C-alpha atoms as a printed R data frame, in Angstrom:
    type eleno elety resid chain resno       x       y      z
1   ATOM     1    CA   UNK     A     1  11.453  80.403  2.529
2   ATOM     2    CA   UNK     A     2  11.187  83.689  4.720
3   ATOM     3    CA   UNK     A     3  11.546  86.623  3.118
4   ATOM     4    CA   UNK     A     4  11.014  89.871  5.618
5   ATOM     5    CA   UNK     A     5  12.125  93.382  4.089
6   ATOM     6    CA   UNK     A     6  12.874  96.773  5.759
7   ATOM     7    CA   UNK     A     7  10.078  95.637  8.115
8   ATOM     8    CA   UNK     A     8   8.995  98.547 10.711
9   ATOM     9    CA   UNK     A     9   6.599  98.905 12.984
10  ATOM    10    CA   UNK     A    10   7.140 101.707 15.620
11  ATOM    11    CA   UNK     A    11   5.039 102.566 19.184
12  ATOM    12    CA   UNK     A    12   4.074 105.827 19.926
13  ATOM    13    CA   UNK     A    13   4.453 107.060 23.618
14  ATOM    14    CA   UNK     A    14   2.335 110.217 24.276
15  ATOM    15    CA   UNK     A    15   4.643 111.710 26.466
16  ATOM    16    CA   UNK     A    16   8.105 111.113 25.292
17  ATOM    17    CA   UNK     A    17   7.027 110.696 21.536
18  ATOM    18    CA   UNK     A    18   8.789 106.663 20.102
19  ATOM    19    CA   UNK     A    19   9.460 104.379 22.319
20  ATOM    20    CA   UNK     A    20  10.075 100.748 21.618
21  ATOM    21    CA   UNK     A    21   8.924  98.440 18.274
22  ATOM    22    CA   UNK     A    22  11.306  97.553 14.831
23  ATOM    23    CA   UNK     A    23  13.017  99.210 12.362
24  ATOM    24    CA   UNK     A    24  14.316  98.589  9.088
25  ATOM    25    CA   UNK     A    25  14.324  94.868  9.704
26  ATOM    26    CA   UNK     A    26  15.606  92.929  6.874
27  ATOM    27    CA   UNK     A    27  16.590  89.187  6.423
28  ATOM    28    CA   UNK     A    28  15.934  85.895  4.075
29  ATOM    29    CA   UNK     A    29  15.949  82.367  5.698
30  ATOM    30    CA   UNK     A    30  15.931  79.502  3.446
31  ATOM    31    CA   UNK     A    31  13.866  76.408  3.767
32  ATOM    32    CA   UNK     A    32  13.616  74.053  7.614
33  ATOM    33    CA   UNK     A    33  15.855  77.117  8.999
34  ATOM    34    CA   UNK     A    34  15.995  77.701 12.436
35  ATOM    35    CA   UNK     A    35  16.502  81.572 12.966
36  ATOM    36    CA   UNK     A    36  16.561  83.430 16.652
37  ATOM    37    CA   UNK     A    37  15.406  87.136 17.406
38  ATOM    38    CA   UNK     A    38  18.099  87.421 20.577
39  ATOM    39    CA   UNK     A    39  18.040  90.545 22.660
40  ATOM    40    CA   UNK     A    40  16.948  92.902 25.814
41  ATOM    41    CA   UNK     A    41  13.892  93.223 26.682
42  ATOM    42    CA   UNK     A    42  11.865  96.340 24.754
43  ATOM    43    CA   UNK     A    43  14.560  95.393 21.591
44  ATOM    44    CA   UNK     A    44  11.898  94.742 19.073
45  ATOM    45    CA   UNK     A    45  11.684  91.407 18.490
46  ATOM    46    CA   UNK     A    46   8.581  90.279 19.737
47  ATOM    47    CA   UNK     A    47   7.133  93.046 17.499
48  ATOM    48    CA   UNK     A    48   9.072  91.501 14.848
49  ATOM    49    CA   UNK     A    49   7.595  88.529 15.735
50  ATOM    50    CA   UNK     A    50   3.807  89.783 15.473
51  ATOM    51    CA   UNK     A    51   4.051  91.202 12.462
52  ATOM    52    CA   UNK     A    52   4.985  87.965 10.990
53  ATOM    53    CA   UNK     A    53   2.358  86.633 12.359
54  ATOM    54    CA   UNK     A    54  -0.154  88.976 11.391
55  ATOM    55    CA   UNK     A    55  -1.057  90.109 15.126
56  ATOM    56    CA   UNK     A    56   0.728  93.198 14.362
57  ATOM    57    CA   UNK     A    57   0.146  95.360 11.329
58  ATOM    58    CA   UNK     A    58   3.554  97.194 10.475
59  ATOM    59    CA   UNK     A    59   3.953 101.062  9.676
60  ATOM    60    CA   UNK     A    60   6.139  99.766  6.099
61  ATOM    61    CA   UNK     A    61   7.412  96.931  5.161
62  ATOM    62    CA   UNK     A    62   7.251  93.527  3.427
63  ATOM    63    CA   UNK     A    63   6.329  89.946  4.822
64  ATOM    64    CA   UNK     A    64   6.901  86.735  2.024
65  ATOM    65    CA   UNK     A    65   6.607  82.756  3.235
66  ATOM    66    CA   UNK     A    66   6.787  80.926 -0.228
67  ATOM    67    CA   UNK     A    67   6.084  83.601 -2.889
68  ATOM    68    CA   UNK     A    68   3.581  84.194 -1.527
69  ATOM    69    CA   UNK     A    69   3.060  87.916  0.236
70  ATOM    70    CA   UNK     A    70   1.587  88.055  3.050
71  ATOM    71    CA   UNK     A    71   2.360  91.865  4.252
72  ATOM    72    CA   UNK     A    72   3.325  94.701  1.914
73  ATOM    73    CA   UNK     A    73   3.036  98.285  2.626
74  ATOM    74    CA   UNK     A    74   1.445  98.801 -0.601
75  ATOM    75    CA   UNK     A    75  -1.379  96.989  0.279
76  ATOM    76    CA   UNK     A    76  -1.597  93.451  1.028
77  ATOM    77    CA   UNK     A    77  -2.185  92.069  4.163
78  ATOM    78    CA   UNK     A    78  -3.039  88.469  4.788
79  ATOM    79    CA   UNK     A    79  -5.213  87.659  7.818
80  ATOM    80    CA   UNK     A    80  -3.206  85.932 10.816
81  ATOM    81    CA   UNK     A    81  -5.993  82.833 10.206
82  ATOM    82    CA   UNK     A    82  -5.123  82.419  6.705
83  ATOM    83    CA   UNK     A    83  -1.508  82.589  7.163
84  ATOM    84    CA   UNK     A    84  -1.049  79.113  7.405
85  ATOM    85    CA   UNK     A    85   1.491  79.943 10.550
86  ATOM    86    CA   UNK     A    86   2.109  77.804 13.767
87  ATOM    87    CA   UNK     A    87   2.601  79.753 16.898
88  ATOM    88    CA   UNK     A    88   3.539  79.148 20.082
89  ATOM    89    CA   UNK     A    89   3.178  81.795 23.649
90  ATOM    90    CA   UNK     A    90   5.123  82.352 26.237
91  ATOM    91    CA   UNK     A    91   2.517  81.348 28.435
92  ATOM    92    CA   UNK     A    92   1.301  78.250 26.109
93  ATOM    93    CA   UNK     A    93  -2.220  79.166 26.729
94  ATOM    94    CA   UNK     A    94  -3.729  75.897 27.230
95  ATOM    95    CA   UNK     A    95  -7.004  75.594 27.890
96  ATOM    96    CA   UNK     A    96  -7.737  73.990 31.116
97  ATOM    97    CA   UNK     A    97 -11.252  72.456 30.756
98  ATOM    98    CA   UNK     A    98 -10.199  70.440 27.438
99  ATOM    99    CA   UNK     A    99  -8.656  67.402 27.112
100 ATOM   100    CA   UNK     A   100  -5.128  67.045 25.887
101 ATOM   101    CA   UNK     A   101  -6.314  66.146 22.446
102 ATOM   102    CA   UNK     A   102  -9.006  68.813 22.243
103 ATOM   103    CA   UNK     A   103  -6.239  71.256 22.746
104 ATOM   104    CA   UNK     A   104  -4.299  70.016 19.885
105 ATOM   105    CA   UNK     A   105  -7.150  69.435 17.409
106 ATOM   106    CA   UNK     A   106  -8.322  73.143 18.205
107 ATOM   107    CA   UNK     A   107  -6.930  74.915 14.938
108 ATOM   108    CA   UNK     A   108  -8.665  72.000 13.690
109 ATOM   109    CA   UNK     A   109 -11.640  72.632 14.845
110 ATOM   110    CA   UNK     A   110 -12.649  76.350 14.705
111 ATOM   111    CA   UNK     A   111 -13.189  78.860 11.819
112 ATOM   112    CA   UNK     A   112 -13.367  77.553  8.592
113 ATOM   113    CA   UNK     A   113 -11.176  74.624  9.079
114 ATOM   114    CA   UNK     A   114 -13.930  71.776  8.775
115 ATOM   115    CA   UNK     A   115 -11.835  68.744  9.093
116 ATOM   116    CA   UNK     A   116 -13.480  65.091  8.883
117 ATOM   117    CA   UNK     A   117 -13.405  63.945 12.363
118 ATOM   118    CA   UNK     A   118 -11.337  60.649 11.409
119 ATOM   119    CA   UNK     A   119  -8.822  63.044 10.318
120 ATOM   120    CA   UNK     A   120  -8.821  65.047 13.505
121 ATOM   121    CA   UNK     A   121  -8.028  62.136 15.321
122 ATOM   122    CA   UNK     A   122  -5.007  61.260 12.727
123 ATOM   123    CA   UNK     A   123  -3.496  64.477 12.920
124 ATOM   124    CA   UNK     A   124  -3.893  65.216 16.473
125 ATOM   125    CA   UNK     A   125  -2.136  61.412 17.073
126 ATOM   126    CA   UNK     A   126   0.332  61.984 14.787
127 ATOM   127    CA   UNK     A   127   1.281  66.182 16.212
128 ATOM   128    CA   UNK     A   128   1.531  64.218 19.648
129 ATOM   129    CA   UNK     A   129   3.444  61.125 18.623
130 ATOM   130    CA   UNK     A   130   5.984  63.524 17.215
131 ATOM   131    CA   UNK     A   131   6.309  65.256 20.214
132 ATOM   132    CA   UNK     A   132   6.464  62.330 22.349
133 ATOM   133    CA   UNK     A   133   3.076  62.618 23.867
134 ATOM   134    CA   UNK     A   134   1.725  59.534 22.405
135 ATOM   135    CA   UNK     A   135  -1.293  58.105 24.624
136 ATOM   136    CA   UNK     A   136  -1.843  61.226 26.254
137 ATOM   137    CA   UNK     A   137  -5.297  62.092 24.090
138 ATOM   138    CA   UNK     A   138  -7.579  61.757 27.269
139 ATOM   139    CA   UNK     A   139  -5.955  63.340 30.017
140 ATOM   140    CA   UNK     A   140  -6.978  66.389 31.199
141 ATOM   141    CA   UNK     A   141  -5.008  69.633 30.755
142 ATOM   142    CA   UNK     A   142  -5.071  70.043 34.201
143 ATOM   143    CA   UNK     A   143  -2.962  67.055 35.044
144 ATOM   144    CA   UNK     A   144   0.189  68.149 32.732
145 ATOM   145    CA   UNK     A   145   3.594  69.338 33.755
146 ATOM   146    CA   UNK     A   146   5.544  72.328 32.513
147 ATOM   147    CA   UNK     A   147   7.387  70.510 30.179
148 ATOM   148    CA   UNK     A   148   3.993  68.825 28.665
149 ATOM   149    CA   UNK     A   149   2.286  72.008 28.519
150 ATOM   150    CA   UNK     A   150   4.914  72.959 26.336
151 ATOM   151    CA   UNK     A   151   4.781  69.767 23.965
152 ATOM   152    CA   UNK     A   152   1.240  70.252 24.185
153 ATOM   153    CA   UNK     A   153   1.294  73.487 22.905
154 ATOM   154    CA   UNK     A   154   4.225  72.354 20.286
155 ATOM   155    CA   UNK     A   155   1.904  69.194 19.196
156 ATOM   156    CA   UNK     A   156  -1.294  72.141 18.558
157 ATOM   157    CA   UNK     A   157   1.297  74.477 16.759
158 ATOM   158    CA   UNK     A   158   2.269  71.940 13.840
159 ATOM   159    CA   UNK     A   159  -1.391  70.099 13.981
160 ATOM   160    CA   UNK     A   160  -2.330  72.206 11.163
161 ATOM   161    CA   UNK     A   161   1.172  71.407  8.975
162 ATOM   162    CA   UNK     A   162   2.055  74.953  8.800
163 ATOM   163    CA   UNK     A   163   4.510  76.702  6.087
164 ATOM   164    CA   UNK     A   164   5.988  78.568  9.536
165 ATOM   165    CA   UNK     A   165   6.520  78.094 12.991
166 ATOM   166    CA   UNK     A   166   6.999  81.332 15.558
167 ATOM   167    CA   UNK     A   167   8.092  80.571 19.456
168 ATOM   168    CA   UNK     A   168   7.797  83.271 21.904
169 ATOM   169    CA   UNK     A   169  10.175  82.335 24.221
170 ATOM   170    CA   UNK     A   170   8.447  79.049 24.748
171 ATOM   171    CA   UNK     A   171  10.770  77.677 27.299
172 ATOM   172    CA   UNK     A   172  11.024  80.760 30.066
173 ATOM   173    CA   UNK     A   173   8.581  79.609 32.448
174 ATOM   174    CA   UNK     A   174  10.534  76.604 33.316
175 ATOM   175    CA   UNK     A   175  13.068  75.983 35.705
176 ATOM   176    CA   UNK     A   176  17.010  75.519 34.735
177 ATOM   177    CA   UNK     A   177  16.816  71.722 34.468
178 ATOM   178    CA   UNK     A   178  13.779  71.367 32.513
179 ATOM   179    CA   UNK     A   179  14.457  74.046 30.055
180 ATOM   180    CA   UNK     A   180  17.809  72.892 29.225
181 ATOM   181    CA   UNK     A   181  16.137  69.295 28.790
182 ATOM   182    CA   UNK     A   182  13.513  71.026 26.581
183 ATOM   183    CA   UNK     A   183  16.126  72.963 24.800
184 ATOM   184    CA   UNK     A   184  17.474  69.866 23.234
185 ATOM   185    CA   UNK     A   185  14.280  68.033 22.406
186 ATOM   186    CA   UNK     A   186  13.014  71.352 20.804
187 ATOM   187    CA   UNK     A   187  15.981  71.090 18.320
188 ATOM   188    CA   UNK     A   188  15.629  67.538 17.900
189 ATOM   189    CA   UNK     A   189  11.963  68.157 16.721
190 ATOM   190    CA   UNK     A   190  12.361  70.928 14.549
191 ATOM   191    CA   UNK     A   191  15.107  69.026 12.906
192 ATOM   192    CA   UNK     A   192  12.179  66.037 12.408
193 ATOM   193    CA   UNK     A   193   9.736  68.471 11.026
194 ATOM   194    CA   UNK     A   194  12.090  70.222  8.645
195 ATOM   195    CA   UNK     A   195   9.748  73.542  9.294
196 ATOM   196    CA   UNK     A   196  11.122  76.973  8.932
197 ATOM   197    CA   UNK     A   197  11.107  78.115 12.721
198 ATOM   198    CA   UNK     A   198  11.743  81.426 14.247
199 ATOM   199    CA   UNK     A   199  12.749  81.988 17.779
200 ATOM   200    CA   UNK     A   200  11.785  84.813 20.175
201 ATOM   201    CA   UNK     A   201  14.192  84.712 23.548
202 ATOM   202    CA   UNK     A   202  16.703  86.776 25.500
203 ATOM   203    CA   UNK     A   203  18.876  83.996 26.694
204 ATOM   204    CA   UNK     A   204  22.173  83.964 24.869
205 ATOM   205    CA   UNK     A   205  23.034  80.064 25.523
206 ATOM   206    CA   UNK     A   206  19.160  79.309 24.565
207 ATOM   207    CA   UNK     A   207  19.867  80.907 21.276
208 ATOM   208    CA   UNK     A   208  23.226  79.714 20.355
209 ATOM   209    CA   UNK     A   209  22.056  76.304 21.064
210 ATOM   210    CA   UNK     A   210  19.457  75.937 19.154
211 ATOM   211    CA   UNK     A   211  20.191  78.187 16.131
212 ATOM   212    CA   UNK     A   212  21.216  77.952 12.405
213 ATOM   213    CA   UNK     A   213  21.597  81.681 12.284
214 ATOM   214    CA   UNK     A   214  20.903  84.808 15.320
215 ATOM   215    CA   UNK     A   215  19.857  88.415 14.569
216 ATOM   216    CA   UNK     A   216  20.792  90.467 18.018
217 ATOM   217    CA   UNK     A   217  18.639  93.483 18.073
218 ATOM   218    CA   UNK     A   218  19.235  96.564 19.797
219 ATOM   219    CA   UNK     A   219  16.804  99.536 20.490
220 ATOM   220    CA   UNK     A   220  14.745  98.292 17.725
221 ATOM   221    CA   UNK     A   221  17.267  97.318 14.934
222 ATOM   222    CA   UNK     A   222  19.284  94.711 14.050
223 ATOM   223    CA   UNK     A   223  22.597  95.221 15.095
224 ATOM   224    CA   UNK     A   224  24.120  91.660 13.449
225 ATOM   225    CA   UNK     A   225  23.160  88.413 11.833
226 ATOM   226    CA   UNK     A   226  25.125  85.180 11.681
227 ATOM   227    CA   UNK     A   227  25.949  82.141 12.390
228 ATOM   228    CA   UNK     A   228  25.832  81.289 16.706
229 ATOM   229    CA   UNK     A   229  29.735  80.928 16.272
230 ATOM   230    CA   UNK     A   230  30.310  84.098 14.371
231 ATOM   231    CA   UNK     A   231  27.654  86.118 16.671
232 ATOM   232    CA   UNK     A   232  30.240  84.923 19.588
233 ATOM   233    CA   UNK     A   233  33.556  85.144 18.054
234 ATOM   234    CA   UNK     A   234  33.653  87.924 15.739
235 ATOM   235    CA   UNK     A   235  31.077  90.872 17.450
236 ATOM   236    CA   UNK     A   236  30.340  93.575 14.955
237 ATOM   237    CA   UNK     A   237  30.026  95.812 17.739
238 ATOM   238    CA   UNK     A   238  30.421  96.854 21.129
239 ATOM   239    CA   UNK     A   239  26.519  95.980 22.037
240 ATOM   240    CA   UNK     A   240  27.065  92.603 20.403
241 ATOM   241    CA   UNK     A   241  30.429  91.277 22.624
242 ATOM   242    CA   UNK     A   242  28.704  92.778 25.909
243 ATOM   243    CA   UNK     A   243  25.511  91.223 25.295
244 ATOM   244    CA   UNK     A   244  26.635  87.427 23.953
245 ATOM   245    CA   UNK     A   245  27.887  86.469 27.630
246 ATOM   246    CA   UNK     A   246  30.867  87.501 29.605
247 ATOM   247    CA   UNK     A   247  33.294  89.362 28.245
248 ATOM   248    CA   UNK     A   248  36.431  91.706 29.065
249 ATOM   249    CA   UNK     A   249  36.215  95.226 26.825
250 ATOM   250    CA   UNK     A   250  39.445  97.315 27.121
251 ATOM   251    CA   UNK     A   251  38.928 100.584 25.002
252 ATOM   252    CA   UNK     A   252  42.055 102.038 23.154
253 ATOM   253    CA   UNK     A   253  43.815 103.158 19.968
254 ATOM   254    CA   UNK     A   254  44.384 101.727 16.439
255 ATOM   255    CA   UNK     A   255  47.557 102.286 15.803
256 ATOM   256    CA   UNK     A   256  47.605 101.226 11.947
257 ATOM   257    CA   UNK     A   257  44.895 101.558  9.195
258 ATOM   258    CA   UNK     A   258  42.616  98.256  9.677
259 ATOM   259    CA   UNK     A   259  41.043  96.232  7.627
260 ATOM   260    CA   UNK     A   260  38.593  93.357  8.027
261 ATOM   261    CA   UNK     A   261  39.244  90.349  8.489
262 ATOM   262    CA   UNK     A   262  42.876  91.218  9.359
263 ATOM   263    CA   UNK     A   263  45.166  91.664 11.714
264 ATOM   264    CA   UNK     A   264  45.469  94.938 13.799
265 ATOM   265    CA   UNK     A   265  47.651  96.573 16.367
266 ATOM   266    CA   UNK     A   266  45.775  98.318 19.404
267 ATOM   267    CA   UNK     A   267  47.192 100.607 21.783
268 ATOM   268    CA   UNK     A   268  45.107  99.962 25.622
269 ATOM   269    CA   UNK     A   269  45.931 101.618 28.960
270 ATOM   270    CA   UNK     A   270  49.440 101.146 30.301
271 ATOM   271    CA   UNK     A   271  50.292 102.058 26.952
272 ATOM   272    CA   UNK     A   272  50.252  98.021 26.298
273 ATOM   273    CA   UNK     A   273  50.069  96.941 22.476
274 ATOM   274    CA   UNK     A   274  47.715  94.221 21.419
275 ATOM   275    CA   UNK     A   275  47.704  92.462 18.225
276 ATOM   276    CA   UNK     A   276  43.979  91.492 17.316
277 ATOM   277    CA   UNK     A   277  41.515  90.561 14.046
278 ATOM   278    CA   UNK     A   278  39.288  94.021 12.985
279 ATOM   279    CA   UNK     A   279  35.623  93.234 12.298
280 ATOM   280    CA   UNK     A   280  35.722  96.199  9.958
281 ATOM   281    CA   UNK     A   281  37.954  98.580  7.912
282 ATOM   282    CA   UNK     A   282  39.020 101.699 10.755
283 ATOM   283    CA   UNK     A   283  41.145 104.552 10.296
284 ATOM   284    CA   UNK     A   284  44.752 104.499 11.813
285 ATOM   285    CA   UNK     A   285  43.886 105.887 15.445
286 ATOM   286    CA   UNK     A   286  40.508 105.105 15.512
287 ATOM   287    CA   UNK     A   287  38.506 104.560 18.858
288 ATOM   288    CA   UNK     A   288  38.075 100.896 19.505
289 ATOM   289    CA   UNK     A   289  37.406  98.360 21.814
290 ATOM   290    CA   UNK     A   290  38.932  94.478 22.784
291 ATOM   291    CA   UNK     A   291  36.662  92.075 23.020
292 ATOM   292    CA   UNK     A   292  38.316  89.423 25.369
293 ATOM   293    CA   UNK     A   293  36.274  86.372 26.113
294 ATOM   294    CA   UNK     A   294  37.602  84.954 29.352
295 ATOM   295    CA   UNK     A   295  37.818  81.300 28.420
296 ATOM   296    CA   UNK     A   296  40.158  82.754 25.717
297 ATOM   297    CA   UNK     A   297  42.733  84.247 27.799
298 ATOM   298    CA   UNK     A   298  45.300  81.738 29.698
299 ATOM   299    CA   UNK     A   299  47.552  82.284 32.879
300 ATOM   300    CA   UNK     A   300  50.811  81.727 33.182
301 ATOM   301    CA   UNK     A   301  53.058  82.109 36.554
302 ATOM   302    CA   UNK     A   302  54.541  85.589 37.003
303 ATOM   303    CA   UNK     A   303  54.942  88.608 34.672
304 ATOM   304    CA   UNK     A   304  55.767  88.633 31.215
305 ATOM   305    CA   UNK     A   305  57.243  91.835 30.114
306 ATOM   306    CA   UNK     A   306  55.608  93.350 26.934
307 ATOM   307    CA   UNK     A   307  58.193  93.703 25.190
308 ATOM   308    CA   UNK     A   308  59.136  90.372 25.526
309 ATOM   309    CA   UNK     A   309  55.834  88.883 24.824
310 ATOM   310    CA   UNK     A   310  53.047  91.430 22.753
311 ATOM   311    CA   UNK     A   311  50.187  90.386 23.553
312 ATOM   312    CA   UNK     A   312  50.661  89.551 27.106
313 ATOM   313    CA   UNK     A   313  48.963  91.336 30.344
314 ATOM   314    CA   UNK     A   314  50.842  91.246 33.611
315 ATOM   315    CA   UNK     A   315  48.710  91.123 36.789
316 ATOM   316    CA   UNK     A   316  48.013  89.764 40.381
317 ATOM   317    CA   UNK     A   317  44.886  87.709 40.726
318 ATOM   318    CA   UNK     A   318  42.546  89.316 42.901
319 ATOM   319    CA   UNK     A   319  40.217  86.944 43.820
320 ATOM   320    CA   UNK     A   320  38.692  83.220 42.315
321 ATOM   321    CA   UNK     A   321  35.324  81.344 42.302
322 ATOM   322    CA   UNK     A   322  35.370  77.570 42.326
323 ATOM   323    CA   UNK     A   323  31.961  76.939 39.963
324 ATOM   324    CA   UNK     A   324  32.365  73.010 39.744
325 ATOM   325    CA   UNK     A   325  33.482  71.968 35.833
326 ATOM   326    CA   UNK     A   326  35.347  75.722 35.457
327 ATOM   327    CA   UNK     A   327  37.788  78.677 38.034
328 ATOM   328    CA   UNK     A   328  36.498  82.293 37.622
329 ATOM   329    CA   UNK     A   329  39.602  84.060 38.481
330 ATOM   330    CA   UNK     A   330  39.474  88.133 39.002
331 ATOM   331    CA   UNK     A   331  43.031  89.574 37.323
332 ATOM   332    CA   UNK     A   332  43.845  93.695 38.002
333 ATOM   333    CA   UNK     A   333  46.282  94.261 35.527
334 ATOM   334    CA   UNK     A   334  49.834  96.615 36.239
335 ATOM   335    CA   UNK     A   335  47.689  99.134 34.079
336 ATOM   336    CA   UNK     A   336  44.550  98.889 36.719
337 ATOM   337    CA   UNK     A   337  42.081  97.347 34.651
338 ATOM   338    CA   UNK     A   338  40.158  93.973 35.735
339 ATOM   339    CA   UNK     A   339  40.173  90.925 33.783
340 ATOM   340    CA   UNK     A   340  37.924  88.307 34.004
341 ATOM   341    CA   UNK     A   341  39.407  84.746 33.144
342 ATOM   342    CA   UNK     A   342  37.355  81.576 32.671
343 ATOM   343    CA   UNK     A   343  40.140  78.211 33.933
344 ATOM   344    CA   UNK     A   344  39.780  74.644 34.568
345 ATOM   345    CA   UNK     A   345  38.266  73.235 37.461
346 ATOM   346    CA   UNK     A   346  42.554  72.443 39.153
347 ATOM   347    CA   UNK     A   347  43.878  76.037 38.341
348 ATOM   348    CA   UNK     A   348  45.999  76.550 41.541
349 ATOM   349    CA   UNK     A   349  47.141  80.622 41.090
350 ATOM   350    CA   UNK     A   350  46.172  81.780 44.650
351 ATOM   351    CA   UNK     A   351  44.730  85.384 45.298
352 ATOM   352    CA   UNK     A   352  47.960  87.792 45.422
353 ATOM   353    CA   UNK     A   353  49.799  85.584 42.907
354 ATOM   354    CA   UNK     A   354  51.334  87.417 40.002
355 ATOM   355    CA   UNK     A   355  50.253  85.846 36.603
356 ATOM   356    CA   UNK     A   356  50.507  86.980 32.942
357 ATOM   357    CA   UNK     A   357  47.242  86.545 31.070
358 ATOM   358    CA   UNK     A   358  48.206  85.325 27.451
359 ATOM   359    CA   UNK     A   359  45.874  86.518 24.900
360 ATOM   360    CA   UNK     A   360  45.503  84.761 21.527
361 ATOM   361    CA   UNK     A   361  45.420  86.912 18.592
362 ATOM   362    CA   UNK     A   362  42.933  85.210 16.457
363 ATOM   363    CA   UNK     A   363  40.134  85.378 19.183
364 ATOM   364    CA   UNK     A   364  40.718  88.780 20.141
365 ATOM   365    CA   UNK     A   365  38.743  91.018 18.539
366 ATOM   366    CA   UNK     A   366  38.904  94.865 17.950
367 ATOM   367    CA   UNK     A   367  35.208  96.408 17.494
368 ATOM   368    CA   UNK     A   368  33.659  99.571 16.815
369 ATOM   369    CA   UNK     A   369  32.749 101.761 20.437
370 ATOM   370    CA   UNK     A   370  29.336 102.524 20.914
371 ATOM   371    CA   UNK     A   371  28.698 105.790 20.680
């Protein structure tokens, strides 16, 4: 188990005083989880990342794997060798004048690991079997592929059996086919391992993918942990429902006292009344905002009034995108704001038609504004 508490660790810039690192980070992952760090760049969580690790010494804080503490601001703090840790780069950083299996026996190798040389050979077989790499012991690091580099670097990572493994966005320097390929193996061999794993990357679909459970971070906190589905469905905030892929935001009015987990009414522009589920309790006439995904919206022909139907938005489809399996379609609704919808691959609305866009009530959800 992971335990990290109110972890902080801040960077100074000389001439506009903080800029960038973690604050206050705080969460608990139980045993073989598989937890991602998703956000911008500068967010913090490669910091977070480093201070788990031990290349990073935080300002305050509290680091446990197991019971045992490995960073606490009142004193302890437990050399990145002797933190029994896996850890793979970004950049993999394999050497190129070894072998492929003196790269992998490497933490094996150094220090004050002193492992019989039979054994070497056993683990470093076994770290590459795993990682289907079997055979590949004498080839030379020069002659491997993106995707082997990675395994390579996977296989050196877990050579060692470690309590932990950390990825630093392990899969970004390879292209769209090959990382998606990757994506799914690298599931499929955490899974095998059963090792806590935590997961550095700015890629929404990488993260929801692969994850048990996804802390977004913004500007150097945590702005919500769940589950993939939850991060997606139910935003806790504005930042959240922008950032997690595309989304339509219409700002507007509560018009009752909300509470979460319920349903609300909001008032948008056009003076339009959508029912919705809050994400937290708000005051009656609170500022909010409509988080819309477009695959949740559907079109019907012509305009709904309404009154007729509540949580309907009349329009004329502006433009649409043919992308293969889905339609984008472009909607300006009669109270000028654009709506994005994701349809199926036969939708046959033609720029100029007039369409309502349905929206269901249980996926719409009403969210703080960011301020």
């Amino acid at each position: 188990m992971l335990s990290v508490e109110s972890l902080t660790k801040v960077y100074a810039n000389a001439e506009d005083g903080i800029a960038g690192g973690i604050r206050d980070a705080s969460f608990t992952l139980p045993d073989g989880a598989f937890f991602t760090l998703l956000g911008p760049s500068g967010c913090g969580k490669t910091t977070t990342l480093r201070s788990i690790a031990g290349l990073e010494t935080p300002d305050s804080g509290r680091v446990v794997v197991d019971d045992r503490v490995l960073f606490d601001g009142a004193g302890a703090n437990v050399p990145m060798n002797k933190r029994e840790i896996g850890m793979v780069f970004q950049s993999y950083a394999i050497w190129p004048h070894m072998t492929v299996a003196e790269n992998v026996a490497f933490p094996l190798t150094v220090g004050t690991a002193k492992v019989a040389r039979a054994e070497v050979e056993k683990r470093v077989a076994d770290a590459l079997k795993t990682v289907d790499l079997a055979g590949y012991q004498t080839r030379p690091a020069t002659r491997l592929s993106g995707g082997e580099q990675q395994r390579v670097a996977l296989a050196r990572a877990i050579v060692r059996t470690p309590r932990l493994l950390l990825l630093d966005e392990p899969l970004s320097n390879l292209d769209a086919q090959l990382r998606e390929e990757m994506r799914t193996e690298l599931k499929r061999l955490q899974r095998q391992i059963g090792i806590t794993t935590v997961y550095v990357t700015h890629d929404q679909s990488e993260a929801l993918a692969l994850s048990d459970s996804i802390a977004v971070l913004s500007r150097g906190r945590i702005a919500q942990i769940g589950s993939p589905r939850d991060i997606y469905s139910r935003p806790a905030n504005e930042f959240v429902a922008r950032f997690m892929g595309g989304t339509n935001l219409l700002p507007g009015r509560l018009l009752d006292k909300g509470v979460a987990g319920r349903r609300g009414h909001v008032e948008v522009a056009g003076g339009l009344r959508l029912a919705c589920t809050l994400t937290r309790d708000e005051p009656a006439g609170a500022d909010v905002v409509l988080s819309l995904r477009p695959e949740h919206l559907r079109l019907v022909p012509g305009t709904t009034p309404a009154a007729v139907s509540e949580n309907a938005l009349p329009g004329r489809i502006r433009q649409t995108t043919f992308l293969g399996a889905t339609t984008r379609l472009e909607i300006e609704t009669t109270a000028g704001t654009v709506l994005h919808v994701t349809g199926s691959s036969d939708a046959l609305f033609a720029p100029g038609a007039e369409v309502t866009a349905l929206v269901y009530i249980d996926r719409t959800t009403a969210v703080p504004r960011d301020s």
